[in-house]
PDB file of C-alpha atoms in Angstrom:
ATOM      1  CA  MET A   1     -41.657  17.858  13.354  1.00 52.00           C
ATOM      2  CA  GLY A   2     -40.802  14.395  14.636  1.00 53.00           C
ATOM      3  CA  LYS A   3     -40.403  13.040  11.088  1.00 52.00           C
ATOM      4  CA  GLU A   4     -38.188  15.972  10.056  1.00 53.00           C
ATOM      5  CA  LYS A   5     -35.874  15.407  13.039  1.00 52.00           C
ATOM      6  CA  LYS A   6     -35.666  11.728  12.184  1.00 51.00           C
ATOM      7  CA  GLU A   7     -34.764  12.495   8.552  1.00 50.00           C
ATOM      8  CA  LYS A   8     -32.064  14.942   9.639  1.00 49.00           C
ATOM      9  CA  LYS A   9     -30.652  12.326  12.002  1.00 48.00           C
ATOM     10  CA  VAL A  10     -30.464   9.754   9.175  1.00 44.00           C
ATOM     11  CA  LYS A  11     -28.660  12.239   6.944  1.00 47.00           C
ATOM     12  CA  LYS A  12     -26.142  12.910   9.710  1.00 46.00           C
ATOM     13  CA  GLU A  13     -25.446   9.195  10.107  1.00 45.00           C
ATOM     14  CA  LYS A  14     -24.659   8.905   6.394  1.00 51.00           C
ATOM     15  CA  VAL A  15     -21.789  11.363   6.837  1.00 51.00           C
ATOM     16  CA  VAL A  16     -19.989   8.979   9.238  1.00 60.00           C
ATOM     17  CA  PRO A  17     -17.238   7.350   7.131  1.00 78.00           C
ATOM     18  CA  TYR A  18     -16.661   4.212   9.216  1.00 86.00           C
ATOM     19  CA  THR A  19     -19.410   2.493  11.215  1.00 82.00           C
ATOM     20  CA  ASN A  20     -17.147   0.142  13.154  1.00 87.00           C
ATOM     21  CA  LYS A  21     -16.172   1.808  16.456  1.00 92.00           C
ATOM     22  CA  ARG A  22     -12.531   0.711  16.455  1.00 93.00           C
ATOM     23  CA  THR A  23     -12.004   1.684  12.832  1.00 94.00           C
ATOM     24  CA  LEU A  24     -13.739   5.014  13.366  1.00 94.00           C
ATOM     25  CA  THR A  25     -11.522   5.756  16.386  1.00 95.00           C
ATOM     26  CA  VAL A  26      -8.360   5.039  14.385  1.00 96.00           C
ATOM     27  CA  TYR A  27      -9.672   7.130  11.479  1.00 96.00           C
ATOM     28  CA  LEU A  28     -10.488  10.131  13.688  1.00 96.00           C
ATOM     29  CA  VAL A  29      -7.117   9.993  15.473  1.00 97.00           C
ATOM     30  CA  LEU A  30      -5.193   9.785  12.199  1.00 97.00           C
ATOM     31  CA  ARG A  31      -7.284  12.532  10.618  1.00 96.00           C
ATOM     32  CA  ALA A  32      -6.632  14.814  13.612  1.00 97.00           C
ATOM     33  CA  LEU A  33      -2.880  14.160  13.342  1.00 97.00           C
ATOM     34  CA  VAL A  34      -2.928  14.929   9.616  1.00 97.00           C
ATOM     35  CA  ILE A  35      -4.760  18.204  10.245  1.00 97.00           C
ATOM     36  CA  VAL A  36      -2.184  19.171  12.890  1.00 97.00           C
ATOM     37  CA  VAL A  37       0.627  18.468  10.408  1.00 96.00           C
ATOM     38  CA  MET A  38      -1.222  20.486   7.729  1.00 96.00           C
ATOM     39  CA  VAL A  39      -1.624  23.516  10.029  1.00 96.00           C
ATOM     40  CA  ARG A  40       2.038  23.295  11.002  1.00 95.00           C
ATOM     41  CA  ALA A  41       3.033  23.117   7.327  1.00 95.00           C
ATOM     42  CA  PHE A  42       0.916  26.201   6.584  1.00 95.00           C
ATOM     43  CA  PHE A  43       2.715  28.329   9.188  1.00 94.00           C
ATOM     44  CA  ARG A  44       6.072  27.089   7.918  1.00 93.00           C
ATOM     45  CA  GLY A  45       5.148  27.860   4.317  1.00 93.00           C
ATOM     46  CA  ALA A  46       5.599  24.212   3.298  1.00 92.00           C
ATOM     47  CA  TYR A  47       2.789  24.186   0.748  1.00 92.00           C
ATOM     48  CA  GLU A  48       3.931  20.928  -0.835  1.00 91.00           C
ATOM     49  CA  ASN A  49       3.453  19.237   2.530  1.00 94.00           C
ATOM     50  CA  MET A  50       0.009  20.831   2.795  1.00 95.00           C
ATOM     51  CA  PHE A  51      -0.928  19.259  -0.535  1.00 95.00           C
ATOM     52  CA  MET A  52       0.369  15.903   0.730  1.00 94.00           C
ATOM     53  CA  CYS A  53      -1.791  16.242   3.846  1.00 96.00           C
ATOM     54  CA  GLY A  54      -4.850  17.032   1.724  1.00 96.00           C
ATOM     55  CA  LEU A  55      -4.178  13.968  -0.405  1.00 95.00           C
ATOM     56  CA  THR A  56      -3.823  11.871   2.753  1.00 96.00           C
ATOM     57  CA  LEU A  57      -7.209  13.054   4.057  1.00 96.00           C
ATOM     58  CA  VAL A  58      -8.794  11.958   0.782  1.00 96.00           C
ATOM     59  CA  LEU A  59      -7.031   8.580   0.891  1.00 95.00           C
ATOM     60  CA  LEU A  60      -8.159   7.991   4.496  1.00 96.00           C
ATOM     61  CA  ILE A  61     -11.803   8.345   3.503  1.00 95.00           C
ATOM     62  CA  ALA A  62     -11.441   6.441   0.196  1.00 93.00           C
ATOM     63  CA  PRO A  63     -11.722   2.860   1.622  1.00 91.00           C
ATOM     64  CA  SER A  64     -15.046   3.686   3.270  1.00 91.00           C
ATOM     65  CA  ILE A  65     -16.470   5.211   0.077  1.00 90.00           C
ATOM     66  CA  LEU A  66     -15.278   2.376  -2.160  1.00 85.00           C
ATOM     67  CA  THR A  67     -16.624  -0.367   0.113  1.00 86.00           C
ATOM     68  CA  LYS A  68     -20.042   1.292   0.182  1.00 84.00           C
ATOM     69  CA  LYS A  69     -20.091   1.772  -3.590  1.00 83.00           C
ATOM     70  CA  LEU A  70     -18.857  -1.740  -4.393  1.00 76.00           C
ATOM     71  CA  LYS A  71     -20.821  -3.328  -1.523  1.00 77.00           C
ATOM     72  CA  ILE A  72     -17.767  -5.019  -0.041  1.00 81.00           C
ATOM     73  CA  TYR A  73     -17.253  -5.636   3.667  1.00 84.00           C
ATOM     74  CA  LEU A  74     -13.728  -5.049   4.994  1.00 87.00           C
ATOM     75  CA  PRO A  75     -12.895  -6.764   8.307  1.00 89.00           C
ATOM     76  CA  THR A  76     -11.853  -4.394  11.077  1.00 91.00           C
ATOM     77  CA  ALA A  77      -8.247  -5.614  11.110  1.00 91.00           C
ATOM     78  CA  LEU A  78      -7.866  -5.012   7.377  1.00 91.00           C
ATOM     79  CA  GLU A  79      -9.463  -1.547   7.557  1.00 93.00           C
ATOM     80  CA  ILE A  80      -7.127  -0.463  10.362  1.00 95.00           C
ATOM     81  CA  ILE A  81      -4.077  -1.793   8.487  1.00 94.00           C
ATOM     82  CA  ILE A  82      -5.089   0.191   5.387  1.00 95.00           C
ATOM     83  CA  LEU A  83      -5.559   3.421   7.366  1.00 96.00           C
ATOM     84  CA  CYS A  84      -2.248   3.023   9.210  1.00 96.00           C
ATOM     85  CA  PHE A  85      -0.506   2.172   5.942  1.00 96.00           C
ATOM     86  CA  ILE A  86      -1.726   5.405   4.321  1.00 96.00           C
ATOM     87  CA  PHE A  87      -0.631   7.493   7.308  1.00 97.00           C
ATOM     88  CA  ALA A  88       2.744   5.731   7.553  1.00 96.00           C
ATOM     89  CA  ALA A  89       3.475   6.137   3.846  1.00 94.00           C
ATOM     90  CA  GLU A  90       2.356   9.732   3.274  1.00 93.00           C
ATOM     91  CA  ILE A  91       2.755  11.573   6.582  1.00 96.00           C
ATOM     92  CA  LEU A  92       5.531   9.682   8.349  1.00 96.00           C
ATOM     93  CA  GLY A  93       7.342   8.461   5.244  1.00 94.00           C
ATOM     94  CA  GLU A  94       7.199  11.500   2.956  1.00 91.00           C
ATOM     95  CA  ILE A  95       6.706  14.525   5.216  1.00 94.00           C
ATOM     96  CA  HIS A  96       8.699  13.363   8.252  1.00 94.00           C
ATOM     97  CA  SER A  97      11.325  11.540   6.138  1.00 93.00           C
ATOM     98  CA  PHE A  98      10.925   8.155   7.848  1.00 95.00           C
ATOM     99  CA  TYR A  99      12.030   6.545   4.573  1.00 91.00           C
ATOM    100  CA  ILE A 100      15.490   7.956   5.275  1.00 90.00           C
ATOM    101  CA  LYS A 101      15.544   8.254   9.069  1.00 93.00           C
ATOM    102  CA  VAL A 102      14.052   4.883  10.036  1.00 94.00           C
ATOM    103  CA  PRO A 103      15.855   1.745   8.808  1.00 91.00           C
ATOM    104  CA  HIS A 104      13.722  -0.622   6.709  1.00 92.00           C
ATOM    105  CA  TRP A 105      10.671   1.707   6.803  1.00 95.00           C
ATOM    106  CA  ASP A 106      10.287   1.442   3.026  1.00 94.00           C
ATOM    107  CA  THR A 107      10.734  -2.336   3.179  1.00 94.00           C
ATOM    108  CA  VAL A 108       7.963  -2.780   5.750  1.00 95.00           C
ATOM    109  CA  LEU A 109       5.545  -0.618   3.742  1.00 95.00           C
ATOM    110  CA  HIS A 110       6.261  -2.447   0.485  1.00 96.00           C
ATOM    111  CA  THR A 111       5.613  -5.748   2.259  1.00 96.00           C
ATOM    112  CA  LEU A 112       2.278  -4.395   3.494  1.00 95.00           C
ATOM    113  CA  ASN A 113       1.567  -3.062   0.010  1.00 95.00           C
ATOM    114  CA  GLY A 114       1.965  -6.561  -1.425  1.00 96.00           C
ATOM    115  CA  PHE A 115      -0.387  -7.906   1.238  1.00 95.00           C
ATOM    116  CA  LEU A 116      -3.053  -5.213   0.686  1.00 93.00           C
ATOM    117  CA  CYS A 117      -2.938  -5.357  -3.122  1.00 94.00           C
ATOM    118  CA  ALA A 118      -3.397  -9.116  -2.965  1.00 93.00           C
ATOM    119  CA  ALA A 119      -6.458  -8.473  -0.759  1.00 90.00           C
ATOM    120  CA  VAL A 120      -7.906  -6.111  -3.376  1.00 87.00           C
ATOM    121  CA  GLY A 121      -7.239  -8.554  -6.215  1.00 89.00           C
ATOM    122  CA  PHE A 122      -8.734 -11.420  -4.240  1.00 87.00           C
ATOM    123  CA  ALA A 123     -11.872  -9.422  -3.398  1.00 81.00           C
ATOM    124  CA  LEU A 124     -12.455  -8.391  -7.021  1.00 80.00           C
ATOM    125  CA  VAL A 125     -12.121 -11.931  -8.381  1.00 82.00           C
ATOM    126  CA  ASP A 126     -14.133 -13.456  -5.531  1.00 74.00           C
ATOM    127  CA  LEU A 127     -16.911 -10.963  -6.300  1.00 73.00           C
ATOM    128  CA  PHE A 128     -17.183 -12.286  -9.862  1.00 73.00           C
ATOM    129  CA  ASN A 129     -16.707 -15.858  -8.747  1.00 69.00           C
ATOM    130  CA  ARG A 130     -19.727 -15.678  -6.439  1.00 66.00           C
ATOM    131  CA  ASP A 131     -21.950 -13.728  -8.839  1.00 63.00           C
ATOM    132  CA  GLU A 132     -24.798 -15.898 -10.155  1.00 61.00           C
ATOM    133  CA  ARG A 133     -24.579 -14.259 -13.580  1.00 61.00           C
ATOM    134  CA  PHE A 134     -21.254 -16.023 -14.221  1.00 56.00           C
ATOM    135  CA  THR A 135     -21.480 -19.645 -15.274  1.00 52.00           C
ATOM    136  CA  PHE A 136     -17.910 -20.612 -14.357  1.00 58.00           C
ATOM    137  CA  LYS A 137     -16.545 -21.095 -10.849  1.00 70.00           C
ATOM    138  CA  LEU A 138     -12.872 -20.673  -9.993  1.00 75.00           C
ATOM    139  CA  SER A 139     -11.012 -23.021  -7.692  1.00 84.00           C
ATOM    140  CA  PRO A 140      -9.498 -21.716  -4.416  1.00 86.00           C
ATOM    141  CA  LEU A 141      -5.996 -22.242  -5.824  1.00 90.00           C
ATOM    142  CA  PHE A 142      -6.783 -20.214  -8.939  1.00 89.00           C
ATOM    143  CA  LEU A 143      -8.221 -17.390  -6.811  1.00 87.00           C
ATOM    144  CA  ALA A 144      -5.039 -17.338  -4.744  1.00 90.00           C
ATOM    145  CA  VAL A 145      -2.862 -17.266  -7.880  1.00 92.00           C
ATOM    146  CA  VAL A 146      -4.879 -14.387  -9.376  1.00 91.00           C
ATOM    147  CA  ALA A 147      -4.614 -12.414  -6.118  1.00 92.00           C
ATOM    148  CA  PHE A 148      -0.850 -12.987  -6.118  1.00 96.00           C
ATOM    149  CA  CYS A 149      -0.473 -11.933  -9.768  1.00 96.00           C
ATOM    150  CA  PHE A 150      -2.617  -8.841  -9.227  1.00 95.00           C
ATOM    151  CA  SER A 151      -0.462  -7.766  -6.286  1.00 96.00           C
ATOM    152  CA  MET A 152       2.796  -8.312  -8.176  1.00 96.00           C
ATOM    153  CA  THR A 153       1.469  -6.385 -11.187  1.00 96.00           C
ATOM    154  CA  ILE A 154       0.617  -3.396  -8.991  1.00 95.00           C
ATOM    155  CA  GLY A 155       4.082  -3.646  -7.428  1.00 96.00           C
ATOM    156  CA  VAL A 156       5.764  -3.613 -10.847  1.00 96.00           C
ATOM    157  CA  LEU A 157       3.635  -0.678 -12.051  1.00 96.00           C
ATOM    158  CA  TRP A 158       4.596   1.259  -8.919  1.00 94.00           C
ATOM    159  CA  GLU A 159       8.285   0.662  -9.620  1.00 95.00           C
ATOM    160  CA  PHE A 160       7.703   1.889 -13.187  1.00 96.00           C
ATOM    161  CA  PHE A 161       6.195   5.038 -11.682  1.00 94.00           C
ATOM    162  CA  GLU A 162       9.146   5.538  -9.336  1.00 93.00           C
ATOM    163  CA  PHE A 163      11.645   5.130 -12.172  1.00 95.00           C
ATOM    164  CA  SER A 164       9.706   7.505 -14.437  1.00 95.00           C
ATOM    165  CA  ALA A 165       9.531  10.141 -11.705  1.00 92.00           C
ATOM    166  CA  ASP A 166      13.277   9.856 -11.069  1.00 92.00           C
ATOM    167  CA  TYR A 167      14.205   9.836 -14.757  1.00 93.00           C
ATOM    168  CA  PHE A 168      11.897  12.522 -16.122  1.00 95.00           C
ATOM    169  CA  VAL A 169      11.140  14.747 -13.113  1.00 91.00           C
ATOM    170  CA  GLY A 170      14.416  14.448 -11.203  1.00 90.00           C
ATOM    171  CA  THR A 171      13.066  12.990  -7.943  1.00 87.00           C
ATOM    172  CA  ASP A 172      14.744  10.250  -5.899  1.00 89.00           C
ATOM    173  CA  MET A 173      11.941   7.783  -5.252  1.00 89.00           C
ATOM    174  CA  GLN A 174      14.231   4.836  -5.966  1.00 90.00           C
ATOM    175  CA  LYS A 175      16.496   5.317  -2.981  1.00 88.00           C
ATOM    176  CA  ASP A 176      20.237   4.809  -3.432  1.00 89.00           C
ATOM    177  CA  THR A 177      22.227   2.026  -1.761  1.00 89.00           C
ATOM    178  CA  ILE A 178      25.881   1.999  -0.714  1.00 92.00           C
ATOM    179  CA  VAL A 179      27.681  -1.149  -1.895  1.00 93.00           C
ATOM    180  CA  ARG A 180      31.323  -2.114  -1.462  1.00 93.00           C
ATOM    181  CA  HIS A 181      31.753  -4.433  -4.424  1.00 93.00           C
ATOM    182  CA  ILE A 182      30.350  -4.670  -7.939  1.00 92.00           C
ATOM    183  CA  ASN A 183      30.444  -7.186 -10.788  1.00 93.00           C
ATOM    184  CA  THR A 184      30.427  -5.598 -14.244  1.00 93.00           C
ATOM    185  CA  VAL A 185      31.303  -6.358 -17.866  1.00 94.00           C
ATOM    186  CA  GLU A 186      31.686  -2.638 -18.636  1.00 92.00           C
ATOM    187  CA  LEU A 187      35.268  -2.709 -17.298  1.00 91.00           C
ATOM    188  CA  ASP A 188      36.257  -5.709 -19.407  1.00 91.00           C
ATOM    189  CA  VAL A 189      38.921  -4.324 -21.766  1.00 90.00           C
ATOM    190  CA  THR A 190      38.651  -7.376 -24.031  1.00 91.00           C
ATOM    191  CA  LYS A 191      34.941  -6.673 -24.667  1.00 90.00           C
ATOM    192  CA  SER A 192      34.279 -10.399 -24.432  1.00 93.00           C
ATOM    193  CA  ASN A 193      31.473 -10.220 -21.879  1.00 92.00           C
ATOM    194  CA  LYS A 194      33.821 -11.221 -19.094  1.00 94.00           C
ATOM    195  CA  VAL A 195      32.704 -10.225 -15.597  1.00 95.00           C
ATOM    196  CA  VAL A 196      35.142  -7.967 -13.783  1.00 94.00           C
ATOM    197  CA  LYS A 197      34.876  -8.078  -9.990  1.00 94.00           C
ATOM    198  CA  VAL A 198      35.647  -4.827  -8.180  1.00 93.00           C
ATOM    199  CA  LYS A 199      36.062  -5.395  -4.440  1.00 92.00           C
ATOM    200  CA  ASP A 200      36.727  -3.292  -1.323  1.00 91.00           C
ATOM    201  CA  ILE A 201      35.337  -0.039  -2.749  1.00 93.00           C
ATOM    202  CA  ALA A 202      36.071   2.593  -0.113  1.00 92.00           C
ATOM    203  CA  ASP A 203      34.777   5.730  -1.813  1.00 91.00           C
ATOM    204  CA  VAL A 204      33.529   7.385  -5.009  1.00 89.00           C
ATOM    205  CA  ILE A 205      35.216  10.390  -6.621  1.00 92.00           C
ATOM    206  CA  ILE A 206      33.176  12.431  -9.101  1.00 92.00           C
ATOM    207  CA  VAL A 207      35.106  14.189 -11.879  1.00 94.00           C
ATOM    208  CA  HIS A 208      33.045  17.133 -13.176  1.00 93.00           C
ATOM    209  CA  GLY A 209      33.109  18.511 -16.708  1.00 92.00           C
ATOM    210  CA  ASP A 210      35.452  21.354 -15.726  1.00 93.00           C
ATOM    211  CA  GLY A 211      37.974  18.884 -14.348  1.00 91.00           C
ATOM    212  CA  THR A 212      37.262  19.470 -10.666  1.00 94.00           C
ATOM    213  CA  GLN A 213      36.910  16.440  -8.444  1.00 93.00           C
ATOM    214  CA  GLU A 214      34.517  15.790  -5.591  1.00 93.00           C
ATOM    215  CA  ASN A 215      35.157  13.144  -2.972  1.00 92.00           C
ATOM    216  CA  LEU A 216      31.742  11.892  -1.781  1.00 90.00           C
ATOM    217  CA  GLY A 217      32.985  10.158   1.359  1.00 90.00           C
ATOM    218  CA  LEU A 218      30.301   7.472   1.169  1.00 88.00           C
ATOM    219  CA  GLY A 219      32.415   4.517   2.183  1.00 90.00           C
ATOM    220  CA  GLY A 220      31.432   2.630  -0.948  1.00 92.00           C
ATOM    221  CA  TYR A 221      29.899   2.735  -4.417  1.00 90.00           C
ATOM    222  CA  LEU A 222      26.599   4.590  -4.912  1.00 88.00           C
ATOM    223  CA  ASP A 223      24.011   2.297  -6.491  1.00 89.00           C
ATOM    224  CA  ILE A 224      21.226   4.479  -7.917  1.00 87.00           C
ATOM    225  CA  GLY A 225      18.092   2.404  -7.558  1.00 89.00           C
ATOM    226  CA  ILE A 226      18.331  -1.168  -8.852  1.00 91.00           C
ATOM    227  CA  ILE A 227      18.921  -2.722  -5.417  1.00 93.00           C
ATOM    228  CA  ASP A 228      16.074  -0.691  -3.914  1.00 93.00           C
ATOM    229  CA  THR A 229      13.740  -1.687  -6.753  1.00 95.00           C
ATOM    230  CA  MET A 230      14.511  -5.401  -6.526  1.00 95.00           C
ATOM    231  CA  LYS A 231      14.254  -5.358  -2.731  1.00 95.00           C
ATOM    232  CA  ASP A 232      10.848  -3.654  -2.968  1.00 96.00           C
ATOM    233  CA  LEU A 233       9.601  -6.231  -5.460  1.00 96.00           C
ATOM    234  CA  PHE A 234      10.923  -9.087  -3.325  1.00 97.00           C
ATOM    235  CA  VAL A 235       9.142  -7.946  -0.146  1.00 97.00           C
ATOM    236  CA  ASN A 236       6.023  -7.215  -2.237  1.00 97.00           C
ATOM    237  CA  PHE A 237       6.291 -10.858  -3.315  1.00 97.00           C
ATOM    238  CA  ILE A 238       6.420 -11.959   0.345  1.00 97.00           C
ATOM    239  CA  GLY A 239       3.341  -9.914   1.247  1.00 96.00           C
ATOM    240  CA  ALA A 240       1.447 -11.235  -1.785  1.00 96.00           C
ATOM    241  CA  VAL A 241       2.343 -14.854  -0.958  1.00 96.00           C
ATOM    242  CA  VAL A 242       1.210 -14.473   2.675  1.00 95.00           C
ATOM    243  CA  PHE A 243      -2.175 -13.073   1.670  1.00 93.00           C
ATOM    244  CA  SER A 244      -2.632 -15.593  -1.142  1.00 93.00           C
ATOM    245  CA  ILE A 245      -2.158 -18.419   1.370  1.00 93.00           C
ATOM    246  CA  LEU A 246      -4.704 -16.802   3.714  1.00 90.00           C
ATOM    247  CA  GLY A 247      -7.092 -16.346   0.786  1.00 88.00           C
ATOM    248  CA  TYR A 248      -6.713 -19.969  -0.251  1.00 89.00           C
ATOM    249  CA  ILE A 249      -7.452 -21.147   3.301  1.00 87.00           C
ATOM    250  CA  TYR A 250     -10.478 -18.836   3.510  1.00 85.00           C
ATOM    251  CA  VAL A 251     -12.049 -20.031   0.245  1.00 83.00           C
ATOM    252  CA  LYS A 252     -11.208 -23.673   0.963  1.00 84.00           C
ATOM    253  CA  THR A 253     -12.970 -23.530   4.343  1.00 82.00           C
ATOM    254  CA  ARG A 254     -15.343 -20.724   3.253  1.00 71.00           C
ATOM    255  CA  GLY A 255     -14.884 -18.493   6.278  1.00 63.00           C
ATOM    256  CA  LYS A 256     -14.175 -21.023   9.032  1.00 69.00           C
ATOM    257  CA  GLY A 257     -10.548 -19.957   9.519  1.00 66.00           C
ATOM    258  CA  LYS A 258     -10.474 -17.142  12.105  1.00 73.00           C
ATOM    259  CA  ILE A 259      -7.112 -15.693  11.027  1.00 76.00           C
ATOM    260  CA  ALA A 260      -7.936 -15.759   7.315  1.00 76.00           C
ATOM    261  CA  SER A 261     -11.402 -14.245   7.762  1.00 79.00           C
ATOM    262  CA  SER A 262      -9.863 -11.338   9.714  1.00 82.00           C
ATOM    263  CA  PHE A 263      -8.171 -10.095   6.537  1.00 84.00           C
ATOM    264  CA  ILE A 264     -10.441 -11.216   3.695  1.00 82.00           C
ATOM    265  CA  PRO A 265     -12.759  -8.636   2.050  1.00 83.00           C
ATOM    266  CA  ARG A 266     -16.220 -10.115   1.694  1.00 78.00           C
ATOM    267  CA  VAL A 267     -19.320  -9.519  -0.390  1.00 69.00           C
ATOM    268  CA  GLU A 268     -22.200  -7.537   1.094  1.00 66.00           C
ATOM    269  CA  MET A 269     -25.496  -9.064  -0.021  1.00 61.00           C
ATOM    270  CA  ASN A 270     -28.663  -7.141  -0.865  1.00 59.00           C
ATOM    271  CA  ASP A 271     -30.329  -8.238   2.391  1.00 58.00           C
ATOM    272  CA  GLY A 272     -27.565  -6.560   4.432  1.00 59.00           C
ATOM    273  CA  THR A 273     -25.746  -9.782   5.326  1.00 62.00           C
ATOM    274  CA  ILE A 274     -22.097 -10.550   4.617  1.00 65.00           C
ATOM    275  CA  ASP A 275     -21.713 -13.465   2.182  1.00 61.00           C
ATOM    276  CA  GLY A 276     -25.250 -14.415   3.160  1.00 48.00           C
ATOM    277  CA  GLN A 277     -24.042 -15.604   6.563  1.00 56.00           C
ATOM    278  CA  GLU A 278     -23.084 -12.876   9.010  1.00 49.00           C
ATOM    279  CA  SER A 279     -25.285  -9.891   9.716  1.00 45.00           C
ATOM    280  CA  LYS A 280     -23.975  -6.486   8.755  1.00 45.00           C
ATOM    281  CA  LYS A 281     -24.880  -5.075  12.113  1.00 44.00           C
ATOM    282  CA  GLY A 282     -23.037  -7.796  13.954  1.00 43.00           C
ATOM    283  CA  ASN A 283     -19.868  -7.213  11.952  1.00 45.00           C
ATOM    284  CA  GLN A 284     -19.944  -3.458  12.456  1.00 44.00           C
ATOM    285  CA  GLU A 285     -20.223  -3.752  16.209  1.00 43.00           C
ATOM    286  CA  ASN A 286     -17.349  -6.253  16.543  1.00 43.00           C
TER     287      ASN A 286
END
């Protein structure tokens, strides 16, 4: 009987997604909030929002599953940032329209996205770099460059996805921007590639196929995505650069930098230690 109880207890512990107390608390709070939003969406008949909530619940548990499968240790600070990023993007951004209601919400998330993607790229390359089966060893600078390139590639692919969704499905993922001046060669009557500057644009009037006109009252020209795309890529660049610098410092000092080590994914060794230095138990309780 005693052995059976012990086995059942072990099985129960395996169900716990996050072993770190602070991360687990954040996870449980966010999961509870998502469930509340899902129930509310059900009673309102907003089934698309229910699907989004279900996807969010899966994404919240994904980091824990992937780290266990890949045997990677995520510092508490990085885990919490990932969880909050998922909640902010899916629940607050999409369902509660923070992308529209809160200024620079999209910008902040794209900056974080650049930071987190660089962390993923860094962890993957560092895994290979420290594997004894590989005969070559990469320099700290090269690791930082690869992490940066990986993050920027993910950022570009995401912008491809946004454009494709807008173009083929009719969404508006690439948010519009109001501008009051444009530079274009399309208005050059000489067709000599001369830039025509249009300044002080006060409004846009749409002329429909039947001849009717619609005054939009925007206070400027409606840019349909290019400014949003370039801004997203620029802040992704900033996030990637910040993490790449932290990654470089971490590899150069091999874990001595406190700030860098708070955000760097590390390898979990077969003996349960992290990078062969810190005990798994000690890291989970911090």
